[in-house]
Amino acid sequence: MMPKPFGIYVHWPFCRAKCPYCDFNSHVRHGGIDQERWLAAYLAELRRFAVFAAGRSVTSIFFGGGTPSLMRPATVSAIIDAIADHWDLQEGAEITLEANPTSVEAGNFAGYRTSGVNRLSLGMQALDDQSLKALGRQHSAQEALDALALAKRHFDRVSFDLIYAREGQTLKAWQAELTHALYHAADHLSLYQLTIEEGTPFAARHAAGTLRVPDGTRACALYQLTQELCEAAGLPGYEVSNHARPGFESRHNLLYWRGHDYAGIGPGAHSRITFNGAKRALSAIKSPEGWLAEVEARGHGLASDDALSAEEVAEEYLLMGLRLNEGIDLGRLAALNGRRLDDDRVTALAGDGLLKRDGDWLAATPKGRLVLNQLILELAA
Ligand SMILES: C[S@@+](CC[C@H](N)C(=O)[O-])C[C@H]1O[C@@H](n2cnc3c(N)ncnc32)[C@H](O)[C@@H]1O
Ligand code: SF4
């Protein structure tokens, strides 16, 4: 029998500059980062999780951020080696690193490959310089394309991110940009609609009326166009914002959406670990320096550790699983909280074209995914 997937997420919380739309746990530190010190802290957290999640087979590792391509290859390598020492790191495990496509960071790609990284996810965001400038990015479109070409030379699996529904973006402009992107695509694309996140400079400009993003109708049309173009190019959507050639889906991200266990290492990282038969939700201290100080003083940077109730586990499975094209297994959902979804409600939502059911599998249709949050609220009510 295949072991259940188990992933390890490593959060590197630093960036060269803070992008004005971003509310991830990412920070700029002009004084530099003591990578030796940070590595020692990651290794300490790994030791602790090795006790908590002993005996698991690691099927994926994901270095996310922030900007993990600011990590030295030696730091990445030491973390992968420690994971392989503590757990059975499965042969062929997917090891992804998120990289920003500046030329300096591209210089690290060969080193990451040697360290054991086998999948690169590049934050390209847009394919023209004017849009990149408006997004506050530190790289040009040509730099991003050069980094992509280099990534394809070093890695068998490469993904890149774009942000669409940007200020002033017309359907025609996005059609041209996405067509260009699909021409360069390897096996995977993450295509995110611009979200105005509270507390960011974009949110302030949006509130002041100086940043105008496409309205709901245009955003829906942009989403539909995205699905059609990717499908026609052989990279159909398998999740709300993710597209892949069949078989090249991100195994690590699938693990979150399918409700499997993972350990999150680093500031603000979250974990879900089944321990003594109960699923626990853990989170780490969010502030980078606060986390580092705690790990150095106590051996871990834990902020919270809660046992999830059966109801909470089922709710998470519903919430995450309906993001996927494949949907959720109703039998598994019922086994989690001991009750089935209301059949009449499912039938009514399927009648409205928002859900589709195939035996015990239930999925949101493309129309349903456009109103996913509302749909989940109705199902969970
Ligand atoms: C955690 S970021 C890290 C990636 C890397 N630091 C970079 O910027 O290239 C992952 C992705 O989230 C997306 N993202 C971040 N903020 C967003 C927002 N407000 N709206 C839409 N997408 C966003 C970007 O596409 C980004 O590549
Ligand atoms: S989008 Fe990426 S580079 Fe920009 S601030 Fe967020 S994590 Fe950092």
Coordinates of C-alpha atoms and ligand atoms in Angstrom, one line a residue:
M1 CA 0.0 0.0 0.0
M2 CA 1.3 3.5 -0.8
P3 CA 2.0 5.5 2.4
K4 CA -0.3 8.5 3.0
P5 CA 1.3 11.7 1.6
F6 CA 3.2 13.8 4.2
G7 CA 4.8 17.1 3.2
I8 CA 7.2 19.5 4.8
Y9 CA 6.8 23.3 4.2
V10 CA 9.8 25.6 5.0
H11 CA 9.0 29.3 5.2
W12 CA 11.7 31.8 4.4
P13 CA 10.3 35.2 5.4
F14 CA 12.6 37.6 3.6
C15 CA 12.4 39.5 0.4
R16 CA 14.5 42.1 -1.4
A17 CA 11.6 44.6 -1.4
K18 CA 8.0 44.4 -0.3
C19 CA 5.6 44.3 -3.3
P20 CA 2.7 46.7 -2.7
Y21 CA 0.0 44.1 -3.2
C22 CA 1.4 41.4 -1.0
D23 CA 0.3 40.4 2.5
F24 CA 2.4 37.3 2.9
N25 CA 4.6 36.9 6.0
S26 CA 7.5 38.5 4.1
H27 CA 9.9 41.2 5.3
V28 CA 12.8 43.3 4.1
R29 CA 16.0 43.4 6.3
H30 CA 18.6 45.8 5.0
G31 CA 21.1 44.7 7.6
G32 CA 21.4 41.2 6.0
I33 CA 20.5 37.8 7.3
D34 CA 22.7 35.5 9.3
Q35 CA 22.0 32.3 7.3
E36 CA 24.0 30.1 9.7
R37 CA 21.8 31.2 12.6
W38 CA 18.6 30.7 10.6
L39 CA 19.7 27.3 9.5
A40 CA 20.4 26.2 13.1
A41 CA 16.8 27.3 14.0
Y42 CA 15.2 25.4 11.1
L43 CA 17.2 22.3 12.1
A44 CA 16.0 22.7 15.7
E45 CA 12.3 22.8 14.5
L46 CA 12.9 19.8 12.3
R47 CA 14.2 17.8 15.2
R48 CA 11.0 18.7 17.2
F49 CA 8.7 17.7 14.3
A50 CA 10.6 14.5 13.8
V51 CA 9.4 13.4 17.3
F52 CA 5.9 14.6 16.7
A53 CA 5.5 13.1 13.3
A54 CA 7.8 10.1 13.7
G55 CA 7.7 7.2 11.2
R56 CA 6.2 9.1 8.3
S57 CA 7.4 9.0 4.7
V58 CA 8.0 12.4 3.3
T59 CA 6.5 12.7 -0.2
S60 CA 7.1 16.4 -0.8
I61 CA 9.0 19.4 0.5
F62 CA 8.2 23.0 -0.4
F63 CA 10.4 26.0 0.2
G64 CA 8.0 29.0 0.2
G65 CA 8.1 32.6 1.2
G66 CA 8.9 35.4 1.2
T67 CA 11.7 34.7 -1.3
P68 CA 13.4 31.4 -0.7
S69 CA 15.7 32.0 -3.7
L70 CA 17.5 34.4 -1.3
M71 CA 18.6 31.3 0.6
R72 CA 22.1 30.0 -0.1
P73 CA 22.0 26.6 -1.8
A74 CA 24.1 25.3 1.1
T75 CA 21.2 26.3 3.5
V76 CA 18.7 24.6 1.3
S77 CA 20.9 21.5 1.0
A78 CA 21.4 21.2 4.8
I79 CA 17.6 21.4 5.4
I80 CA 16.9 18.7 2.8
D81 CA 19.7 16.5 4.3
A82 CA 18.2 16.9 7.8
I83 CA 14.7 15.9 6.5
A84 CA 16.3 12.8 5.0
D85 CA 18.0 12.0 8.3
H86 CA 14.8 12.4 10.4
W87 CA 12.3 10.7 8.0
D88 CA 12.1 8.3 5.1
L89 CA 12.4 10.8 2.2
Q90 CA 10.6 8.9 -0.6
E91 CA 12.5 8.2 -3.7
G92 CA 11.3 10.8 -6.3
A93 CA 9.8 13.0 -3.6
E94 CA 8.8 16.4 -5.1
I95 CA 11.1 19.2 -3.8
T96 CA 9.9 22.6 -4.9
L97 CA 11.5 26.0 -4.3
E98 CA 9.8 29.4 -5.0
A99 CA 12.1 31.7 -6.8
N100 CA 12.0 35.4 -7.9
P101 CA 13.3 35.8 -11.4
T102 CA 16.0 38.4 -10.9
S103 CA 19.3 37.6 -12.6
V104 CA 21.1 37.4 -9.2
E105 CA 18.8 34.7 -8.0
A106 CA 18.9 32.8 -11.2
G107 CA 22.6 32.4 -10.4
N108 CA 21.5 30.1 -7.6
F109 CA 19.5 27.7 -9.7
A110 CA 22.3 25.2 -10.5
G111 CA 23.1 25.1 -6.8
Y112 CA 19.5 24.4 -5.8
R113 CA 19.4 21.5 -8.3
T114 CA 22.6 20.0 -6.8
S115 CA 21.0 20.5 -3.3
G116 CA 18.1 18.1 -4.3
V117 CA 15.5 20.7 -5.4
N118 CA 13.7 19.1 -8.4
R119 CA 10.9 21.6 -9.1
L120 CA 11.1 25.4 -9.4
S121 CA 8.2 27.8 -9.1
L122 CA 9.0 31.2 -10.6
G123 CA 7.2 34.4 -9.6
M124 CA 7.0 36.1 -13.0
Q125 CA 3.7 38.0 -12.3
A126 CA 3.5 39.8 -15.6
L127 CA 5.1 39.7 -19.0
D128 CA 5.6 43.4 -19.7
D129 CA 7.8 46.0 -18.0
Q130 CA 5.1 48.5 -17.4
S131 CA 2.9 46.0 -15.5
L132 CA 5.9 44.7 -13.5
K133 CA 6.7 48.3 -12.5
A134 CA 3.1 48.9 -11.4
L135 CA 3.3 45.7 -9.3
G136 CA 6.5 47.0 -7.7
R137 CA 8.6 44.1 -9.0
Q138 CA 12.4 44.1 -9.0
H139 CA 12.9 42.4 -12.4
S140 CA 12.1 43.1 -16.0
A141 CA 10.1 40.9 -18.3
Q142 CA 13.2 39.9 -20.2
E143 CA 14.9 38.9 -16.9
A144 CA 11.9 36.8 -16.0
L145 CA 12.0 35.0 -19.4
D146 CA 15.7 34.5 -19.2
A147 CA 15.3 33.0 -15.6
L148 CA 12.5 30.8 -17.0
A149 CA 14.7 29.5 -19.8
L150 CA 17.5 28.8 -17.3
A151 CA 15.1 27.1 -14.9
K152 CA 13.9 24.8 -17.7
R153 CA 17.6 23.8 -18.4
H154 CA 18.2 22.9 -14.7
F155 CA 14.9 21.4 -13.6
D156 CA 12.6 18.7 -15.1
R157 CA 9.6 20.4 -13.6
V158 CA 9.0 24.2 -13.7
S159 CA 6.0 26.3 -12.9
F160 CA 5.5 30.1 -13.0
D161 CA 3.0 32.5 -11.4
L162 CA 1.2 35.4 -13.1
I163 CA -1.2 37.9 -11.5
Y164 CA -4.1 39.0 -13.7
A165 CA -7.2 41.2 -13.4
R166 CA -4.6 44.0 -12.9
E167 CA -5.4 47.7 -13.1
G168 CA -6.7 48.6 -16.6
Q169 CA -6.2 45.0 -18.0
T170 CA -8.6 44.3 -20.8
L171 CA -9.7 40.9 -21.9
K172 CA -7.8 41.4 -25.1
A173 CA -4.6 42.3 -23.3
W174 CA -4.8 39.3 -21.0
Q175 CA -5.6 37.0 -23.9
A176 CA -2.3 38.2 -25.6
E177 CA -0.3 37.9 -22.4
L178 CA -1.6 34.5 -21.4
T179 CA -1.1 33.2 -25.0
H180 CA 2.5 34.4 -24.7
A181 CA 2.8 32.7 -21.3
L182 CA 1.4 29.4 -22.6
Y183 CA 4.0 29.5 -25.4
H184 CA 6.7 29.6 -22.7
A185 CA 5.0 27.3 -20.2
A186 CA 6.6 24.1 -19.1
D187 CA 4.3 21.8 -17.1
H188 CA 2.5 24.1 -14.6
L189 CA 1.1 27.6 -14.2
S190 CA -0.4 29.4 -11.2
L191 CA -2.6 32.2 -12.4
Y192 CA -3.9 34.4 -9.6
Q193 CA -6.5 37.1 -9.9
L194 CA -5.2 40.2 -8.1
T195 CA -6.6 40.3 -4.6
I196 CA -6.7 43.6 -2.8
E197 CA -5.3 42.6 0.6
E198 CA -6.2 44.7 3.7
G199 CA -3.3 46.7 5.1
T200 CA -1.3 46.8 1.8
P201 CA -0.4 49.9 -0.1
F202 CA -2.7 48.6 -2.9
A203 CA -5.6 48.5 -0.4
A204 CA -4.9 52.2 0.5
R205 CA -4.8 53.3 -3.1
H206 CA -7.9 51.2 -3.9
A207 CA -9.8 52.9 -1.0
A208 CA -8.6 56.3 -2.2
G209 CA -9.9 55.5 -5.7
T210 CA -6.4 55.8 -7.3
L211 CA -6.2 52.1 -8.1
R212 CA -9.0 50.7 -10.1
V213 CA -9.3 46.9 -10.7
P214 CA -11.7 45.1 -13.0
D215 CA -15.2 44.9 -11.7
G216 CA -16.9 41.5 -10.9
T217 CA -18.3 41.0 -14.4
R218 CA -14.9 41.6 -16.1
A219 CA -13.1 39.5 -13.4
C220 CA -15.5 36.6 -14.2
A221 CA -14.9 37.0 -17.9
L222 CA -11.1 37.1 -17.3
Y223 CA -11.4 33.9 -15.2
Q224 CA -13.4 32.1 -17.9
L225 CA -11.0 33.1 -20.6
T226 CA -8.1 31.8 -18.5
Q227 CA -9.8 28.4 -18.1
E228 CA -10.5 28.2 -21.9
L229 CA -7.0 29.2 -23.1
C230 CA -5.2 26.9 -20.6
E231 CA -7.4 24.0 -21.4
A232 CA -6.9 24.5 -25.2
A233 CA -3.1 24.6 -24.6
G234 CA -3.1 21.2 -22.7
L235 CA -2.8 22.7 -19.2
P236 CA -6.3 22.4 -17.8
G237 CA -7.2 24.0 -14.5
Y238 CA -7.1 21.4 -11.7
E239 CA -7.7 23.9 -8.9
V240 CA -9.1 27.4 -8.8
S241 CA -5.8 29.1 -9.7
N242 CA -3.6 26.2 -10.8
H243 CA -3.2 24.6 -14.2
A244 CA -1.0 21.7 -15.3
R245 CA -0.3 19.2 -17.9
P246 CA -2.0 16.0 -16.6
G247 CA 0.3 14.3 -14.2
F248 CA 2.3 17.5 -13.4
E249 CA 0.0 18.9 -10.7
S250 CA 1.9 20.2 -7.7
R251 CA 1.9 17.2 -5.4
H252 CA 2.7 19.3 -2.4
N253 CA -0.3 21.7 -2.9
L254 CA -2.5 18.7 -3.7
L255 CA -1.7 17.4 -0.3
Y256 CA -3.2 20.6 1.4
W257 CA -6.3 20.5 -0.8
R258 CA -6.8 16.8 -0.2
G259 CA -6.6 17.2 3.6
H260 CA -3.4 15.3 4.2
D261 CA -0.8 16.0 6.9
Y262 CA 2.1 18.4 6.7
A263 CA 4.7 20.0 9.0
G264 CA 5.3 23.7 8.5
I265 CA 8.8 25.0 9.6
G266 CA 9.7 28.6 10.0
P267 CA 8.0 31.9 11.1
G268 CA 4.2 31.8 10.8
A269 CA 4.1 28.3 9.3
H270 CA 1.1 26.2 9.9
S271 CA 1.0 22.4 10.3
R272 CA -1.7 19.7 10.3
I273 CA -0.5 16.5 12.0
T274 CA -2.5 13.4 13.0
F275 CA -1.1 12.4 16.4
N276 CA -2.6 9.6 18.6
G277 CA -5.6 9.4 16.2
A278 CA -6.5 13.2 16.4
K279 CA -5.6 15.9 13.9
R280 CA -3.7 18.8 15.5
A281 CA -3.4 22.3 14.0
L282 CA -0.1 23.9 14.9
S283 CA 1.1 27.4 14.1
A284 CA 4.5 29.1 14.6
I285 CA 5.2 32.7 15.8
K286 CA 4.8 35.0 12.9
S287 CA 7.5 37.6 13.5
P288 CA 10.8 36.4 12.1
E289 CA 13.0 37.7 14.9
G290 CA 10.4 36.7 17.5
W291 CA 10.4 33.1 16.1
L292 CA 14.2 33.0 15.9
A293 CA 14.6 34.1 19.5
E294 CA 12.1 31.6 20.7
V295 CA 13.6 28.7 18.8
E296 CA 17.0 29.6 20.2
A297 CA 15.7 29.9 23.7
R298 CA 13.2 27.0 23.8
G299 CA 14.0 24.8 20.9
H300 CA 10.8 25.6 19.0
G301 CA 8.8 28.6 17.8
L302 CA 5.3 27.3 18.5
A303 CA 2.5 29.9 18.9
S304 CA -0.5 27.5 19.1
D305 CA -1.3 23.8 19.2
D306 CA -4.9 22.8 19.1
A307 CA -6.7 19.4 18.6
L308 CA -9.3 19.9 15.8
S309 CA -12.8 18.5 16.4
A310 CA -14.3 16.0 13.9
E311 CA -16.5 18.9 12.7
E312 CA -13.5 21.2 12.1
V313 CA -11.6 18.5 10.2
A314 CA -14.7 17.8 8.0
E315 CA -15.1 21.5 7.4
E316 CA -11.5 21.9 6.3
Y317 CA -11.8 19.0 3.9
L318 CA -14.9 20.5 2.3
L319 CA -13.4 23.9 2.1
M320 CA -10.1 22.8 0.6
G321 CA -11.4 19.9 -1.5
L322 CA -14.0 21.9 -3.4
R323 CA -11.2 24.1 -4.8
L324 CA -10.1 21.0 -6.8
N325 CA -11.6 19.9 -10.0
E326 CA -11.7 16.3 -8.7
G327 CA -13.8 17.6 -5.7
I328 CA -14.4 15.6 -2.5
D329 CA -15.2 12.1 -1.5
L330 CA -18.6 12.2 0.2
G331 CA -17.9 8.9 2.0
R332 CA -14.6 10.3 3.4
L333 CA -16.4 13.4 4.5
A334 CA -19.1 11.4 6.3
A335 CA -16.5 9.3 8.0
L336 CA -14.9 12.4 9.4
N337 CA -17.9 13.9 11.1
G338 CA -20.4 11.1 11.1
R339 CA -23.0 12.7 8.9
R340 CA -23.7 13.2 5.2
L341 CA -24.4 16.5 3.4
D342 CA -28.0 17.3 2.9
D343 CA -29.0 15.5 -0.2
D344 CA -31.8 18.0 -1.2
R345 CA -29.4 20.9 -0.9
V346 CA -26.8 19.1 -3.1
T347 CA -29.4 18.2 -5.7
A348 CA -30.7 21.8 -5.8
L349 CA -27.2 23.3 -6.2
A350 CA -26.4 20.7 -8.9
G351 CA -29.7 21.7 -10.6
D352 CA -28.4 25.3 -10.6
G353 CA -25.3 24.1 -12.4
L354 CA -23.0 24.9 -9.4
L355 CA -22.1 21.3 -8.4
K356 CA -21.7 18.0 -10.2
R357 CA -21.9 14.6 -8.6
D358 CA -20.4 11.4 -9.8
G359 CA -21.3 8.5 -7.4
D360 CA -19.7 9.5 -4.1
W361 CA -17.6 12.3 -5.6
L362 CA -18.9 15.9 -5.4
A363 CA -17.2 18.7 -7.3
A364 CA -17.9 22.4 -8.0
T365 CA -18.5 23.1 -11.7
P366 CA -16.6 26.0 -13.4
K367 CA -19.7 28.1 -12.7
G368 CA -19.7 27.0 -9.1
R369 CA -16.0 27.8 -8.6
L370 CA -16.8 31.4 -9.5
V371 CA -18.9 31.6 -6.3
L372 CA -17.0 29.0 -4.3
N373 CA -17.1 30.8 -0.9
Q374 CA -20.9 31.2 -1.1
L375 CA -21.3 27.6 -2.3
I376 CA -19.3 26.2 0.6
L377 CA -21.3 28.3 3.1
E378 CA -24.5 26.8 1.7
L379 CA -23.2 23.3 1.8
A380 CA -21.8 23.6 5.3
A381 CA -25.0 25.3 6.7
Ligands
LIG1 C1 4.2 33.8 -1.5 S1 4.3 34.6 -3.1 C2 6.0 34.1 -3.2 C3 6.6 34.2 -4.5 C4 7.8 35.0 -4.7 N1 8.2 35.7 -3.6 C5 7.4 36.1 -5.8 O1 6.9 37.1 -5.4 O2 7.7 35.8 -6.9 C6 3.4 33.4 -4.1 C7 2.5 34.1 -5.2 O3 1.4 34.7 -4.6 C8 0.9 35.6 -5.6 N2 0.3 36.7 -4.9 C9 0.8 37.4 -3.8 N3 0.0 38.4 -3.4 C10 -1.0 38.4 -4.3 C11 -2.2 39.2 -4.4 N4 -2.5 40.2 -3.6 N5 -3.1 38.9 -5.4 C12 -2.9 37.8 -6.2 N6 -1.8 37.0 -6.1 C13 -0.9 37.3 -5.2 C14 2.0 35.9 -6.5 O4 1.7 35.5 -7.8 C15 3.2 35.2 -5.9 O5 4.0 34.7 -6.9
SF4_2 S1 5.1 38.9 -3.8 FE1 6.9 37.7 -3.3 S2 8.6 39.1 -3.5 FE2 6.8 40.3 -3.4 S3 6.7 40.8 -1.2 FE3 5.3 39.0 -1.6 S4 6.6 37.3 -1.1 FE4 8.0 39.1 -1.4

